[in-house]
Short mmCIF file of C-alpha atoms in Angstrom, two decimals:
data_model
loop_
_atom_site.label_atom_id
_atom_site.label_comp_id
_atom_site.label_asym_id
_atom_site.label_seq_id
_atom_site.Cartn_x
_atom_site.Cartn_y
_atom_site.Cartn_z
CA UNK A 162 12.17 -22.01 -10.29
CA UNK A 163 15.61 -20.62 -9.00
CA UNK A 164 17.48 -23.24 -9.59
CA UNK A 165 17.54 -22.61 -13.33
CA UNK A 166 17.74 -19.20 -13.53
CA UNK A 167 20.53 -16.82 -14.69
CA UNK A 168 20.79 -13.20 -12.85
CA UNK A 169 22.30 -10.20 -13.69
CA UNK A 170 23.31 -7.89 -10.88
CA UNK A 171 24.46 -4.64 -12.07
CA UNK A 172 25.81 -1.94 -9.01
CA UNK A 173 28.69 0.12 -8.45
CA UNK A 174 29.10 -0.55 -5.21
CA UNK A 175 31.51 -3.67 -4.89
CA UNK A 176 29.62 -4.53 -1.27
CA UNK A 177 26.39 -4.39 -2.64
CA UNK A 178 27.44 -7.11 -5.68
CA UNK A 179 29.08 -9.06 -3.13
CA UNK A 180 26.58 -9.60 -0.76
CA UNK A 181 24.05 -10.49 -3.68
CA UNK A 182 26.64 -13.00 -5.23
CA UNK A 183 26.97 -14.67 -2.15
CA UNK A 184 23.34 -14.76 -1.14
CA UNK A 185 21.95 -15.93 -4.57
CA UNK A 186 25.10 -18.11 -5.62
CA UNK A 187 23.49 -21.40 -3.42
CA UNK A 188 19.91 -20.75 -5.00
CA UNK A 189 20.16 -20.50 -8.43
CA UNK A 190 22.08 -21.38 -11.41
CA UNK A 191 24.21 -18.43 -12.22
CA UNK A 192 24.72 -14.73 -10.86
CA UNK A 193 26.48 -12.58 -13.41
CA UNK A 194 27.82 -8.91 -11.13
CA UNK A 195 28.53 -5.69 -13.07
CA UNK A 196 29.79 -2.85 -11.42
CA UNK A 197 29.86 -0.82 -14.87
CA UNK A 198 26.52 -0.16 -16.22
CA UNK A 199 27.44 0.51 -19.58
CA UNK A 200 28.61 -2.96 -20.28
CA UNK A 201 24.67 -4.37 -19.88
CA UNK A 202 24.22 -3.57 -23.33
CA UNK A 203 27.16 -5.72 -24.48
CA UNK A 204 26.15 -8.29 -21.91
CA UNK A 205 22.77 -8.32 -22.89
CA UNK A 206 23.76 -9.18 -26.85
CA UNK A 207 25.87 -12.43 -25.35
CA UNK A 208 23.92 -13.65 -22.85
CA UNK A 209 20.45 -14.62 -21.66
CA UNK A 210 19.29 -13.54 -18.39
CA UNK A 211 15.99 -14.71 -16.46
CA UNK A 212 16.04 -11.66 -14.31
CA UNK A 213 18.26 -8.60 -13.48
CA UNK A 214 18.63 -6.45 -10.11
CA UNK A 215 19.44 -3.14 -11.46
CA UNK A 216 20.47 -0.33 -8.80
CA UNK A 217 19.05 3.11 -9.16
CA UNK A 218 21.91 5.45 -8.50
CA UNK A 219 25.77 5.40 -9.94
CA UNK A 220 28.30 7.77 -9.79
CA UNK A 221 28.38 8.23 -13.66
CA UNK A 222 29.22 10.71 -16.32
CA UNK A 223 25.59 10.79 -16.93
CA UNK A 224 24.35 12.92 -13.92
CA UNK A 225 20.64 12.79 -14.21
CA UNK A 226 19.81 12.30 -11.13
CA UNK A 227 18.04 8.69 -12.24
CA UNK A 228 20.46 6.97 -14.10
CA UNK A 229 18.08 3.72 -13.37
CA UNK A 230 15.80 5.29 -15.31
CA UNK A 231 17.85 5.52 -18.12
CA UNK A 232 19.36 2.04 -17.98
CA UNK A 233 16.34 0.77 -17.46
CA UNK A 234 14.97 2.11 -20.49
CA UNK A 235 18.04 0.87 -22.29
CA UNK A 236 16.99 -2.84 -21.27
CA UNK A 237 13.61 -2.46 -22.48
CA UNK A 238 14.89 -1.50 -25.72
CA UNK A 239 16.98 -4.90 -25.68
CA UNK A 240 14.67 -7.42 -24.38
CA UNK A 241 11.37 -5.69 -23.47
CA UNK A 242 10.34 -9.00 -21.26
CA UNK A 243 13.09 -9.66 -18.89
CA UNK A 244 11.96 -8.84 -15.02
CA UNK A 245 13.67 -6.07 -13.62
CA UNK A 246 13.68 -5.31 -9.97
CA UNK A 247 15.31 -2.31 -9.23
CA UNK A 248 17.37 -1.69 -6.24
CA UNK A 249 16.82 1.86 -4.25
CA UNK A 250 17.69 3.87 -1.23
CA UNK A 251 15.07 4.56 1.09
CA UNK A 252 15.05 8.26 0.03
CA UNK A 253 14.33 6.98 -3.65
CA UNK A 254 11.37 5.77 -3.52
CA UNK A 255 9.05 7.92 -5.92
CA UNK A 256 11.86 7.44 -8.59
CA UNK A 257 11.10 3.77 -7.77
CA UNK A 258 7.36 3.89 -8.15
CA UNK A 259 8.15 5.49 -11.15
CA UNK A 260 10.52 2.65 -12.86
CA UNK A 261 7.50 0.37 -12.10
CA UNK A 262 5.14 2.88 -14.55
CA UNK A 263 8.57 2.26 -16.81
CA UNK A 264 8.54 -1.05 -17.24
CA UNK A 265 10.32 -2.55 -13.91
CA UNK A 266 9.05 -5.51 -12.08
CA UNK A 267 9.55 -4.82 -8.44
CA UNK A 268 11.75 -2.02 -6.38
CA UNK A 269 13.55 -3.67 -3.09
CA UNK A 270 14.78 -0.96 -0.65
CA UNK A 271 18.46 -0.81 0.61
CA UNK A 272 19.33 -2.65 2.83
CA UNK A 273 17.13 -5.53 2.13
CA UNK A 274 15.91 -8.10 3.92
CA UNK A 275 16.92 -11.25 2.42
CA UNK A 276 14.02 -13.26 2.54
CA UNK A 277 12.28 -10.73 1.08
CA UNK A 278 14.63 -10.26 -1.76
CA UNK A 279 14.29 -13.48 -2.46
CA UNK A 280 10.58 -13.51 -2.44
CA UNK A 281 11.11 -10.81 -4.89
CA UNK A 282 12.89 -12.67 -7.42
CA UNK A 283 11.22 -15.47 -7.18
CA UNK A 284 7.36 -13.25 -8.03
CA UNK A 285 8.85 -11.55 -10.72
CA UNK A 286 10.12 -14.71 -12.22
CA UNK A 287 7.09 -16.60 -11.70
CA UNK A 288 4.74 -13.80 -13.23
CA UNK A 289 7.26 -13.79 -16.26
CA UNK A 290 6.97 -17.26 -16.84
CA UNK A 291 3.01 -17.24 -16.94
CA UNK A 292 0.82 -17.07 -19.85
CA UNK A 293 1.33 -13.67 -21.92
CA UNK A 294 -1.96 -12.53 -21.96
CA UNK A 295 -2.21 -12.82 -18.27
CA UNK A 296 0.92 -9.97 -18.26
CA UNK A 297 -0.98 -8.23 -20.66
CA UNK A 298 -3.96 -8.26 -18.23
CA UNK A 299 -2.12 -7.07 -15.71
CA UNK A 300 -0.30 -4.52 -17.44
CA UNK A 301 -3.51 -3.34 -18.37
CA UNK A 302 -5.29 -2.72 -14.98
CA UNK A 303 -2.02 -0.99 -13.54
CA UNK A 304 -2.43 1.59 -16.33
CA UNK A 305 -6.25 1.92 -15.63
CA UNK A 306 -5.33 2.38 -11.37
CA UNK A 307 -6.61 -1.01 -10.40
CA UNK A 308 -3.72 -2.71 -10.05
CA UNK A 309 -1.53 -0.52 -8.76
CA UNK A 310 -2.38 -0.03 -5.20
CA UNK A 311 0.62 -1.69 -3.67
CA UNK A 312 2.26 0.78 -5.41
CA UNK A 313 0.23 3.62 -4.43
CA UNK A 314 0.64 3.01 -1.05
CA UNK A 315 4.38 3.39 -1.17
CA UNK A 316 4.22 6.92 -2.02
CA UNK A 317 5.00 9.73 0.68
CA UNK A 318 7.74 11.26 1.97
CA UNK A 319 5.90 12.77 5.61
CA UNK A 320 7.13 11.19 9.01
CA UNK A 321 3.74 9.56 9.57
CA UNK A 322 4.24 8.00 6.00
CA UNK A 323 7.79 6.97 6.58
CA UNK A 324 6.99 5.46 9.82
CA UNK A 325 4.30 2.91 8.08
CA UNK A 326 6.22 1.93 5.17
CA UNK A 327 8.84 0.91 7.99
CA UNK A 328 6.60 -0.84 10.18
CA UNK A 329 4.96 -2.77 7.19
CA UNK A 330 8.66 -3.72 5.97
CA UNK A 331 9.14 -5.20 9.85
CA UNK A 332 5.37 -7.16 10.06
CA UNK A 333 4.86 -7.90 6.44
CA UNK A 334 6.53 -11.51 6.39
CA UNK A 335 5.34 -12.72 9.53
CA UNK A 336 1.59 -13.82 10.03
CA UNK A 337 0.60 -11.37 13.04
CA UNK A 338 -3.09 -10.20 12.77
CA UNK A 339 -3.12 -6.48 11.63
CA UNK A 340 -5.90 -3.71 12.56
CA UNK A 341 -5.99 -0.82 10.07
CA UNK A 342 -7.25 2.44 11.65
CA UNK A 343 -7.81 5.80 9.64
CA UNK A 344 -10.52 7.99 8.03
CA UNK A 345 -12.30 6.85 5.08
CA UNK A 346 -10.18 7.54 1.89
CA UNK A 347 -6.64 7.04 3.49
CA UNK A 348 -5.76 4.26 1.99
CA UNK A 349 -6.40 1.29 4.48
CA UNK A 350 -7.47 -1.18 1.69
CA UNK A 351 -4.16 -0.31 -0.31
CA UNK A 352 -1.57 -0.84 2.61
CA UNK A 353 -3.62 -4.06 3.03
CA UNK A 354 -2.96 -5.31 -0.11
CA UNK A 355 0.63 -4.34 -0.15
CA UNK A 356 1.00 -6.11 3.24
CA UNK A 357 -0.45 -9.06 1.32
CA UNK A 358 2.09 -9.07 -1.49
CA UNK A 359 5.13 -8.42 0.38
CA UNK A 360 4.41 -10.96 2.71
CA UNK A 361 5.05 -15.38 2.78
CA UNK A 362 1.46 -15.50 1.67
CA UNK A 363 1.95 -13.54 -1.61
CA UNK A 364 1.19 -16.66 -3.68
CA UNK A 365 -1.83 -17.36 -1.99
CA UNK A 366 -5.45 -15.39 -2.56
CA UNK A 367 -6.29 -11.73 -1.12
CA UNK A 368 -10.09 -12.18 -0.42
CA UNK A 369 -11.44 -8.51 0.16
CA UNK A 370 -14.87 -8.88 2.61
CA UNK A 371 -16.85 -5.76 3.42
CA UNK A 372 -18.24 -6.30 6.46
CA UNK A 373 -20.21 -3.00 6.36
CA UNK A 374 -22.46 -3.93 3.47
CA UNK A 375 -23.80 -7.38 4.93
CA UNK A 376 -26.56 -7.74 6.86
CA UNK A 377 -27.25 -9.87 9.50
CA UNK A 378 -28.76 -12.78 7.65
CA UNK A 379 -25.80 -12.83 4.96
CA UNK A 380 -22.97 -12.23 7.66
CA UNK A 381 -22.53 -16.05 8.81
CA UNK A 382 -22.75 -17.12 4.90
CA UNK A 383 -20.53 -14.98 3.26
CA UNK A 384 -17.97 -15.17 5.75
CA UNK A 385 -18.26 -19.07 6.81
CA UNK A 386 -20.30 -20.31 3.66
CA UNK A 387 -22.97 -22.86 3.72
CA UNK A 388 -25.02 -26.36 2.63
CA UNK A 389 -27.05 -26.65 0.08
CA UNK A 390 -30.93 -26.11 1.77
CA UNK A 391 -29.58 -24.25 4.89
CA UNK A 392 -31.91 -21.38 4.33
CA UNK A 393 -34.25 -20.91 1.60
CA UNK A 394 -32.13 -19.67 -1.10
CA UNK A 395 -29.16 -21.92 -0.53
CA UNK A 396 -29.45 -23.78 -3.65
CA UNK A 397 -26.20 -25.13 -4.09
CA UNK A 398 -23.04 -25.36 -1.88
CA UNK A 399 -21.10 -22.73 -1.23
CA UNK A 400 -17.83 -21.98 0.52
CA UNK A 401 -17.21 -18.51 2.58
CA UNK A 402 -14.58 -15.81 2.54
CA UNK A 403 -12.40 -17.19 5.45
CA UNK A 404 -11.98 -20.86 3.14
CA UNK A 405 -11.65 -18.84 -0.26
CA UNK A 406 -8.34 -17.40 1.47
CA UNK A 407 -7.05 -19.91 2.53
CA UNK A 408 -3.32 -20.51 2.92
CA UNK A 409 -3.12 -16.43 1.88
CA UNK A 410 -4.93 -13.16 3.21
CA UNK A 411 -8.84 -12.47 4.59
CA UNK A 412 -9.16 -8.68 4.44
CA UNK A 413 -11.66 -7.62 6.74
CA UNK A 414 -13.17 -4.06 5.87
CA UNK A 415 -15.21 -1.71 8.09
CA UNK A 416 -14.89 -4.41 10.94
CA UNK A 417 -16.04 -1.93 13.43
CA UNK A 418 -19.48 -1.82 12.01
CA UNK A 419 -20.65 -5.47 12.98
CA UNK A 420 -22.97 -6.05 15.85
CA UNK A 421 -21.95 -7.82 19.17
CA UNK A 422 -23.73 -11.28 18.12
CA UNK A 423 -21.35 -10.95 14.79
CA UNK A 424 -18.66 -10.21 16.94
CA UNK A 425 -19.33 -13.01 19.08
CA UNK A 426 -18.97 -15.39 15.86
CA UNK A 427 -15.56 -13.99 14.87
CA UNK A 428 -14.26 -13.98 18.00
CA UNK A 429 -15.37 -17.81 18.05
CA UNK A 430 -13.36 -18.38 14.82
CA UNK A 431 -9.87 -16.30 15.43
CA UNK A 432 -9.60 -18.66 18.59
CA UNK A 433 -10.62 -21.77 16.90
CA UNK A 434 -9.15 -21.08 14.19
CA UNK A 435 -12.03 -23.76 12.45
CA UNK A 436 -15.17 -22.28 11.12
CA UNK A 437 -18.19 -24.35 10.32
CA UNK A 438 -21.04 -23.76 7.15
CA UNK A 439 -24.29 -22.60 7.66
CA UNK A 440 -26.22 -26.46 7.73
CA UNK A 441 -23.49 -28.29 8.56
CA UNK A 442 -21.58 -29.26 12.32
CA UNK A 443 -18.40 -30.06 10.47
CA UNK A 444 -15.99 -27.70 12.08
CA UNK A 445 -13.00 -27.14 8.78
CA UNK A 446 -9.74 -25.57 10.22
CA UNK A 447 -8.50 -22.77 8.64
CA UNK A 448 -5.23 -21.28 7.72
CA UNK A 449 -5.37 -17.78 6.87
CA UNK A 450 -3.46 -14.41 7.24
CA UNK A 451 -6.19 -11.73 9.22
CA UNK A 452 -5.98 -8.29 7.78
CA UNK A 453 -9.27 -5.64 9.58
CA UNK A 454 -9.73 -2.30 8.82
CA UNK A 455 -12.08 0.23 10.22
CA UNK A 456 -13.00 4.35 10.23
CA UNK A 457 -14.92 3.57 13.53
CA UNK A 458 -13.28 4.42 17.26
CA UNK A 459 -13.08 0.99 18.03
CA UNK A 460 -11.54 1.83 21.36
CA UNK A 461 -14.42 4.41 22.42
CA UNK A 462 -16.92 1.70 21.14
CA UNK A 463 -14.83 -0.96 23.39
CA UNK A 464 -14.90 1.79 26.48
CA UNK A 465 -18.90 1.96 26.13
CA UNK A 466 -18.94 -2.05 25.34
CA UNK A 467 -20.02 -1.57 22.07
CA UNK A 468 -17.37 -3.31 20.55
CA UNK A 469 -15.53 -6.55 22.27
CA UNK A 470 -12.06 -6.13 23.90
CA UNK A 471 -11.39 -9.24 23.46
CA UNK A 472 -11.69 -9.31 19.76
CA UNK A 473 -9.81 -6.37 19.38
CA UNK A 474 -6.80 -8.00 21.25
CA UNK A 475 -7.70 -10.98 18.66
CA UNK A 476 -7.61 -7.97 15.90
CA UNK A 477 -4.64 -6.15 16.65
CA UNK A 478 -1.89 -7.88 17.59
CA UNK A 479 -0.21 -4.81 15.20
CA UNK A 480 -2.45 -1.62 14.85
CA UNK A 481 -1.79 0.45 11.86
CA UNK A 482 -2.79 4.15 11.91
CA UNK A 483 -3.38 5.86 8.31
CA UNK A 484 -3.04 9.09 8.50
CA UNK A 485 -5.41 12.11 6.91
CA UNK A 486 -4.00 13.40 4.08
CA UNK A 487 -4.25 17.20 5.21
CA UNK A 488 -1.46 15.72 7.61
CA UNK A 489 0.77 14.61 5.10
CA UNK A 490 2.18 17.72 3.75
CA UNK A 491 4.29 17.37 0.19
CA UNK A 492 3.07 13.50 -0.10
CA UNK A 493 -0.03 15.38 -1.65
CA UNK A 494 1.97 16.29 -4.51
CA UNK A 495 3.43 13.56 -4.54
CA UNK A 496 0.23 11.51 -4.91
CA UNK A 497 -1.04 13.74 -7.31
CA UNK A 498 1.81 13.43 -9.86
CA UNK A 499 1.34 9.74 -9.79
CA UNK A 500 -2.27 9.88 -10.33
CA UNK A 501 -1.79 12.60 -12.99
CA UNK A 502 0.47 10.30 -14.94
CA UNK A 503 -1.50 7.59 -14.82
CA UNK A 504 -4.81 9.04 -15.88
CA UNK A 505 -2.77 11.11 -18.83
CA UNK A 506 -1.83 7.29 -20.22
CA UNK A 507 -5.24 6.16 -19.50
CA UNK A 508 -6.91 9.54 -21.12
CA UNK A 509 -4.11 8.70 -24.06
CA UNK A 510 -2.69 12.32 -23.09
CA UNK A 511 1.05 12.33 -24.04
CA UNK A 512 2.44 13.64 -20.84
CA UNK A 513 0.82 16.41 -18.46
CA UNK A 514 2.05 18.34 -15.85
CA UNK A 515 0.81 20.27 -12.51
CA UNK A 516 1.46 24.31 -12.38
CA UNK A 517 2.40 25.99 -9.59
CA UNK A 518 -0.72 27.48 -9.09
CA UNK A 519 -2.32 24.21 -9.36
CA UNK A 520 -0.24 22.61 -6.79
CA UNK A 521 -0.48 25.87 -4.50
CA UNK A 522 -4.15 25.10 -4.68
CA UNK A 523 -4.04 21.31 -4.05
CA UNK A 524 -1.73 21.98 -0.61
CA UNK A 525 -4.28 24.44 0.30
CA UNK A 526 -7.18 22.23 0.55
CA UNK A 527 -8.50 19.89 3.90
CA UNK A 528 -9.23 16.88 1.91
CA UNK A 529 -11.85 15.57 3.51
CA UNK A 530 -12.18 12.68 1.54
CA UNK A 531 -8.52 12.07 1.33
CA UNK A 532 -6.50 10.30 -1.04
CA UNK A 533 -9.50 8.82 -2.74
CA UNK A 534 -10.82 12.65 -3.03
CA UNK A 535 -7.30 13.96 -4.24
CA UNK A 536 -7.64 10.81 -7.20
CA UNK A 537 -10.98 11.97 -8.26
CA UNK A 538 -10.09 15.41 -8.07
CA UNK A 539 -7.09 14.41 -10.54
CA UNK A 540 -8.82 12.27 -12.87
CA UNK A 541 -11.27 15.37 -13.48
CA UNK A 542 -8.55 17.78 -13.93
CA UNK A 543 -6.58 15.54 -16.33
CA UNK A 544 -10.17 15.36 -18.66
CA UNK A 545 -10.30 19.36 -18.09
CA UNK A 546 -6.79 19.99 -19.12
CA UNK A 547 -6.45 22.17 -22.51
CA UNK A 548 -3.31 21.07 -22.79
CA UNK A 549 -0.45 19.01 -21.22
CA UNK A 550 -0.46 21.31 -18.07
CA UNK A 551 -3.28 21.19 -15.45
CA UNK A 552 -3.72 24.79 -13.97
CA UNK A 553 -5.32 25.96 -11.02
CA UNK A 554 -8.53 26.46 -13.27
CA UNK A 555 -9.33 22.48 -13.86
CA UNK A 556 -8.82 21.95 -10.46
CA UNK A 557 -11.95 21.62 -8.79
CA UNK A 558 -12.88 19.63 -5.74
CA UNK A 559 -16.38 17.53 -5.07
CA UNK A 560 -19.20 19.14 -3.49
CA UNK A 561 -20.04 15.53 -1.61
CA UNK A 562 -17.04 16.00 0.77
CA UNK A 563 -18.02 18.33 3.66
CA UNK A 564 -15.33 20.17 4.63
CA UNK A 565 -14.66 19.57 8.96
CA UNK A 566 -15.04 22.90 10.18
CA UNK A 567 -12.57 24.61 12.81
CA UNK A 568 -12.14 22.98 15.98
CA UNK A 569 -11.00 26.01 17.47
CA UNK A 570 -10.62 29.88 16.51
CA UNK A 571 -7.32 30.85 15.30
CA UNK A 572 -5.68 34.64 13.87
CA UNK A 573 -4.68 34.98 10.61
CA UNK A 574 -1.63 36.02 11.38
CA UNK A 575 -0.91 32.84 13.33
CA UNK A 576 2.38 31.24 11.92
CA UNK A 577 1.82 27.38 10.60
CA UNK A 578 3.46 25.77 13.46
CA UNK A 579 1.33 27.71 16.53
CA UNK A 580 -1.74 26.76 14.47
CA UNK A 581 -0.49 22.87 14.67
CA UNK A 582 0.41 23.46 18.58
CA UNK A 583 -3.32 24.73 19.19
CA UNK A 584 -5.11 22.07 17.38
CA UNK A 585 -2.77 19.32 19.33
CA UNK A 586 -3.60 21.24 22.68
CA UNK A 587 -7.24 21.63 22.05
CA UNK A 588 -7.35 17.21 21.20
CA UNK A 589 -5.34 16.69 24.09
CA UNK A 590 -7.54 18.57 26.33
CA UNK A 591 -10.48 17.32 24.29
CA UNK A 592 -9.33 13.32 25.41
CA UNK A 593 -8.19 14.34 28.57
CA UNK A 594 -4.81 13.49 27.90
CA UNK A 595 -4.95 10.29 26.16
CA UNK A 596 -2.57 10.23 23.80
CA UNK A 597 -4.02 7.69 21.80
CA UNK A 598 -7.10 8.81 21.43
CA UNK A 599 -5.90 12.18 20.45
CA UNK A 600 -3.25 10.89 17.89
CA UNK A 601 -6.62 8.99 16.08
CA UNK A 602 -8.50 12.10 16.02
CA UNK A 603 -5.29 14.19 14.82
CA UNK A 604 -4.62 11.24 12.22
CA UNK A 605 -1.26 10.81 13.18
CA UNK A 606 0.19 7.72 14.96
CA UNK A 607 1.18 8.06 18.78
CA UNK A 608 5.07 8.43 17.92
CA UNK A 609 4.63 11.33 15.43
CA UNK A 610 2.25 13.20 18.22
CA UNK A 611 5.05 12.85 21.10
CA UNK A 612 7.65 14.31 18.16
CA UNK A 613 5.04 17.05 17.79
CA UNK A 614 4.51 17.76 21.90
CA UNK A 615 8.36 17.86 22.33
CA UNK A 616 8.54 20.27 19.37
CA UNK A 617 6.37 22.67 20.74
CA UNK A 618 7.32 21.46 24.34
CA UNK A 619 3.58 20.73 25.07
#
């Protein structure tokens, strides 16, 4: 695929240009490097490129703060179809997400991992070579929010999200099993999809199984498949989710809800790496990457002997705890802006902004429904907004979610740091000093909790 590709790299850092050229030269037909973005138009008028790698920031006379977006738009005016991958520093993730909405295919972070950069290039070129109607359908899904979860999971500048993004970058290219913990609505499914898309199995299927919705009788049939006649309604052979995910990723959601009998069956499959369809004795080898998620207190359940510890060891080679939205500070506004722009496009509004009073109202709320609740709140606000501005009157929170009661009494004159310190002390006391359990209840990572313990000298 790559061997016939011509790639243009635009970056004002000569070291970056050299590094990418040395990396790609053995793999592609031609690599053209350019330090001055003002020469892009001339280059595109004289040569056809299969992909463009475009830096987000330049030391130029434009001084817009997002020169990459400016040049992305210029390229799109000349060639609406060429895949463009943005190269961005860690602190410009929000701009990178914006670039995807403006028409970029993907973005990579500096310093990049060579394998991930090559994978991103291969994927972008492969997508462009697919039939155009597939591309149009994909763009439609992105506009409607149905295929934007990978980008959504990257939005955030809080300590907790920085740590998760870093960890995902390290573990995505591996085949390690991953257990994702966190409250409902924190984005466990979105981060699972992002891990798959950044893995070496990205070209394989991503199969989602909601275990919370499977009855005892359906569990084996849905996961392992069945033979015709295996039970009353088995009118034809059917493969299960494990076989459907072959060479890809299987995402088992609500893993904490399965019964002891189901836990044993799942453990056996993970140990043997084979499945047996209902109604047969034939063992079928499986080649999947397993990602699981739960909002249940799975370690407490293990200590109470309601969840198998040996199964947890199989599930959590790597563990990720998604923070509650109330723990993420200004990430609330970053996410709100992302949702507002998505829904403005969906509901045919030219553009939309969130006024300061509305932003303050968003920051003050506790979000028991987490990111999912914020998304629904912003969708309603975009619909109700009279013009291109969301006001505080347009913001109304769902009555479906129960706002958690205060776990402790505090004085209204207390500063935010004092309130946070008191909350941490109470939760640690509740769990008898167990940092893992305290971090899970607080909705933050262990390392984030350790930083706060040092900060407050607890």
